[in-house]
């Protein structure tokens, strides 16, 4: 980042990927094409470096990044979070006081984490569940050892972590001891985003879901496009698409905004409506 631009676009990835995942590339291109600088952030611990781990509502790192003096020259900041990164982004939007943040976009965010956990832990979701767990255990093992060497233990039983077979079990043996939640129910309740919170968020937000998403069961979330009604009182917009999946959308996706088609182009066009 050289602050040649007045705007900065920040990207956050999902739970089982990282800041260089291919699905983020169109958003990088879109941000650069709009004249913004782009910063893609790796959530805490996902690279197997350092000695700590993230959770779905951990916004500390975003606050620190945006408050960094090296970024003080940016006049406008926009954020895009995908999947779990989208939930982190929405939690950040509820807390943010920086007037430079003009809007946040959350793509397929698991806004009601208890519902998502129960869905993914069903027998018929075994493929997706195993894929997620296999991808997050390896870097966790590295940071667990790093934390031991740094005399800053994470409080988890590594063997229990590596043998976890469900999302609930992972959260119970990884998240609870590190962040001192009393139960997974408390964790899910604290980091989930209600529709009332969406309506009250002080920063414009765009949520995009695909009806065919195997990981985000829309009928169970009771979401509709009319749930958050457009008005001067609500800064939240919800869009539903067809023909995609989890953070995967048709190339010619049109959300109704004047700009390039596709998820990245349409999200970028939504940001343009906020200027």
XYZ file of C-alpha atoms in Angstrom:
275
model
C 0.000 0.000 0.000
C 1.430 3.369 -1.064
C -1.657 5.516 -0.532
C -1.745 6.641 -4.138
C -5.526 6.324 -3.890
C -7.960 8.132 -1.635
C -9.943 4.943 -1.036
C -9.050 1.632 0.591
C -10.960 -1.619 0.116
C -10.399 -4.302 2.764
C -11.172 -7.976 2.088
C -11.788 -10.764 4.610
C -11.913 -14.440 3.642
C -13.892 -17.394 4.971
C -13.191 -19.915 7.715
C -11.349 -22.549 5.684
C -9.461 -20.317 3.232
C -7.058 -17.390 3.436
C -6.334 -13.911 2.104
C -4.957 -15.279 -1.184
C -7.873 -17.540 -2.048
C -8.891 -17.357 -5.735
C -12.468 -16.239 -5.045
C -11.095 -12.953 -3.701
C -9.249 -12.117 -6.937
C -12.295 -10.542 -8.697
C -12.833 -8.288 -5.673
C -9.193 -7.221 -5.789
C -9.541 -6.419 -9.492
C -12.802 -4.553 -8.907
C -11.305 -2.441 -6.145
C -8.242 -1.555 -8.181
C -10.393 -0.745 -11.222
C -12.385 1.665 -9.039
C -9.171 3.473 -8.154
C -8.926 2.114 -4.623
C -6.020 0.419 -2.947
C -6.882 -3.102 -1.783
C -5.810 -4.847 1.411
C -6.657 -8.545 1.795
C -6.332 -9.606 5.422
C -5.657 -13.086 6.778
C -7.770 -13.799 9.835
C -5.784 -14.491 12.975
C -4.073 -17.878 12.918
C -5.230 -19.188 9.524
C -1.705 -19.204 8.081
C -0.290 -21.229 10.968
C 1.800 -18.257 12.073
C 1.769 -16.441 15.372
C 0.193 -17.910 18.474
C -3.467 -16.988 18.426
C -6.733 -17.808 16.679
C -9.802 -15.917 15.488
C -13.472 -16.400 16.195
C -16.555 -15.297 14.251
C -17.007 -12.061 16.160
C -13.382 -11.105 16.780
C -13.153 -7.575 15.401
C -10.059 -6.391 17.287
C -7.728 -6.827 14.343
C -9.969 -4.868 11.976
C -10.181 -1.994 14.442
C -6.398 -1.963 14.780
C -5.836 -2.076 11.028
C -8.172 0.832 10.328
C -6.704 2.871 13.194
C -3.143 2.289 11.955
C -1.430 5.660 11.344
C -0.052 4.327 8.053
C -3.626 4.200 6.741
C -4.631 7.637 7.986
C -4.324 9.146 4.494
C -7.293 7.213 3.141
C -10.465 9.266 2.950
C -12.835 6.367 2.261
C -12.746 2.754 3.449
C -14.990 -0.076 2.291
C -15.014 -3.673 3.503
C -15.994 -6.957 1.890
C -16.252 -10.111 3.984
C -16.912 -13.558 2.550
C -18.623 -16.316 4.557
C -17.189 -16.232 8.106
C -15.309 -13.078 7.155
C -18.683 -11.557 6.347
C -19.915 -12.199 9.883
C -16.763 -10.603 11.300
C -17.317 -7.638 8.977
C -20.934 -7.184 10.098
C -19.913 -7.322 13.750
C -17.293 -4.687 12.989
C -19.908 -2.478 11.313
C -21.999 -2.499 14.493
C -19.039 -1.177 16.478
C -17.232 1.099 14.035
C -17.030 4.824 14.809
C -14.610 5.764 12.011
C -16.408 8.109 9.629
C -14.162 7.030 6.750
C -15.886 3.617 6.609
C -18.581 4.199 4.026
C -20.024 0.706 3.702
C -19.583 -3.024 4.248
C -20.583 -5.954 2.048
C -21.090 -9.451 3.487
C -21.197 -12.309 0.993
C -22.928 -15.485 2.244
C -22.373 -14.591 5.918
C -23.465 -17.172 8.543
C -25.348 -14.507 10.477
C -27.102 -16.969 12.825
C -24.231 -19.166 13.844
C -26.260 -21.613 15.933
C -28.460 -22.403 12.930
C -25.432 -22.824 10.655
C -23.660 -25.077 13.163
C -26.698 -27.344 13.547
C -27.092 -27.487 9.762
C -23.449 -28.352 9.074
C -23.382 -30.995 11.802
C -26.190 -32.989 10.170
C -25.132 -36.347 8.659
C -25.986 -35.209 5.125
C -23.512 -32.311 5.438
C -20.587 -34.619 6.273
C -18.661 -33.757 3.090
C -18.647 -30.012 3.735
C -18.020 -30.505 7.464
C -14.999 -32.749 6.877
C -13.635 -30.302 4.314
C -13.868 -27.360 6.724
C -12.364 -29.244 9.655
C -9.504 -30.714 7.639
C -8.506 -27.268 6.393
C -8.545 -25.534 9.765
C -6.860 -28.207 11.899
C -3.439 -27.997 10.229
C -2.769 -24.289 10.837
C -4.292 -24.571 14.306
C -1.800 -27.281 15.196
C 1.042 -24.914 14.223
C -0.242 -21.967 16.245
C -0.932 -24.250 19.219
C 2.754 -25.232 19.315
C 3.787 -21.608 18.737
C 1.661 -20.545 21.691
C 3.228 -23.225 23.895
C 6.741 -22.053 22.997
C 5.761 -18.432 23.645
C 4.355 -19.431 27.038
C 0.959 -18.121 25.933
C -1.014 -21.398 25.769
C -4.401 -21.404 24.062
C -5.920 -23.548 26.798
C -7.081 -26.291 24.471
C -6.289 -30.001 24.450
C -4.583 -30.460 21.097
C -5.580 -34.113 20.780
C -9.208 -33.201 21.407
C -8.944 -30.506 18.750
C -7.453 -32.839 16.167
C -10.097 -35.496 16.844
C -13.042 -33.058 16.607
C -15.618 -34.341 14.129
C -18.291 -31.678 14.322
C -18.435 -27.889 14.140
C -19.928 -27.742 17.632
C -17.123 -29.899 18.987
C -14.512 -27.697 17.313
C -16.035 -24.564 18.802
C -16.266 -26.217 22.211
C -12.634 -27.367 22.372
C -11.040 -24.438 20.487
C -13.107 -21.280 20.964
C -14.409 -21.700 24.510
C -11.092 -22.150 26.347
C -9.351 -19.381 24.430
C -12.064 -16.720 24.594
C -13.729 -17.769 27.860
C -17.273 -18.229 26.631
C -19.301 -20.314 29.085
C -20.836 -22.462 26.348
C -21.176 -22.744 22.604
C -24.683 -21.345 22.994
C -23.244 -18.204 24.586
C -20.619 -17.934 21.838
C -23.168 -18.293 19.060
C -25.533 -15.789 20.662
C -22.803 -13.208 21.171
C -21.378 -13.252 17.642
C -24.565 -13.810 15.624
C -26.311 -10.870 13.952
C -30.063 -10.439 14.357
C -32.322 -8.765 11.824
C -32.908 -5.985 14.372
C -29.166 -5.354 14.477
C -29.037 -5.269 10.692
C -31.689 -2.592 10.667
C -29.942 -0.553 13.348
C -26.403 -0.738 11.953
C -24.964 2.780 11.592
C -23.014 1.913 8.424
C -24.592 0.966 5.069
C -24.439 -2.793 4.579
C -25.116 -5.149 1.692
C -25.773 -8.847 2.306
C -25.772 -11.255 -0.639
C -26.964 -14.864 -0.415
C -27.510 -17.549 -3.048
C -30.599 -19.714 -2.702
C -28.567 -22.802 -3.581
C -25.906 -22.261 -0.922
C -25.331 -25.672 0.718
C -23.782 -24.120 3.833
C -26.221 -21.266 4.501
C -29.766 -22.722 4.768
C -31.825 -19.636 3.917
C -35.222 -21.155 4.835
C -33.919 -21.796 8.358
C -32.718 -18.210 8.677
C -36.158 -16.833 7.829
C -34.613 -14.131 5.675
C -36.387 -12.363 2.847
C -35.492 -9.333 0.786
C -38.392 -7.500 2.396
C -37.332 -8.359 5.935
C -35.170 -5.267 6.057
C -37.300 -2.724 4.260
C -35.481 0.050 2.400
C -36.136 3.349 4.146
C -34.286 6.301 5.520
C -34.252 4.428 8.857
C -32.446 1.340 7.573
C -29.069 1.284 5.849
C -29.170 -2.460 5.175
C -29.837 -4.111 1.807
C -30.318 -7.877 1.360
C -30.056 -9.531 -2.050
C -30.770 -13.139 -3.053
C -29.444 -14.836 -6.161
C -29.967 -18.118 -8.011
C -27.581 -20.370 -9.858
C -24.618 -20.237 -7.508
C -23.548 -21.796 -4.230
C -21.426 -20.809 -1.283
C -19.540 -17.604 -2.220
C -19.971 -18.753 -5.798
C -22.175 -16.841 -8.224
C -22.998 -16.784 -11.960
C -20.561 -14.738 -14.024
C -23.400 -12.594 -15.347
C -24.875 -11.921 -11.922
C -26.991 -8.768 -11.873
C -28.081 -7.383 -8.504
C -29.666 -4.376 -10.144
C -26.759 -1.960 -9.848
C -25.312 -0.001 -12.747
C -21.887 -1.494 -13.276
C -20.046 -4.636 -14.320
C -21.896 -7.925 -13.979
C -20.714 -10.595 -11.597
C -20.541 -10.558 -7.807
C -17.434 -8.368 -7.596
C -18.653 -5.866 -10.167
C -22.091 -5.583 -8.600
C -20.721 -5.193 -5.073
C -18.382 -2.529 -6.394
C -21.330 -0.824 -8.086
C -23.219 -0.867 -4.788
C -20.290 0.879 -3.114
C -20.497 3.534 -5.862
C -24.098 4.284 -4.850
C -22.815 5.358 -1.423
C -20.575 8.131 -2.715
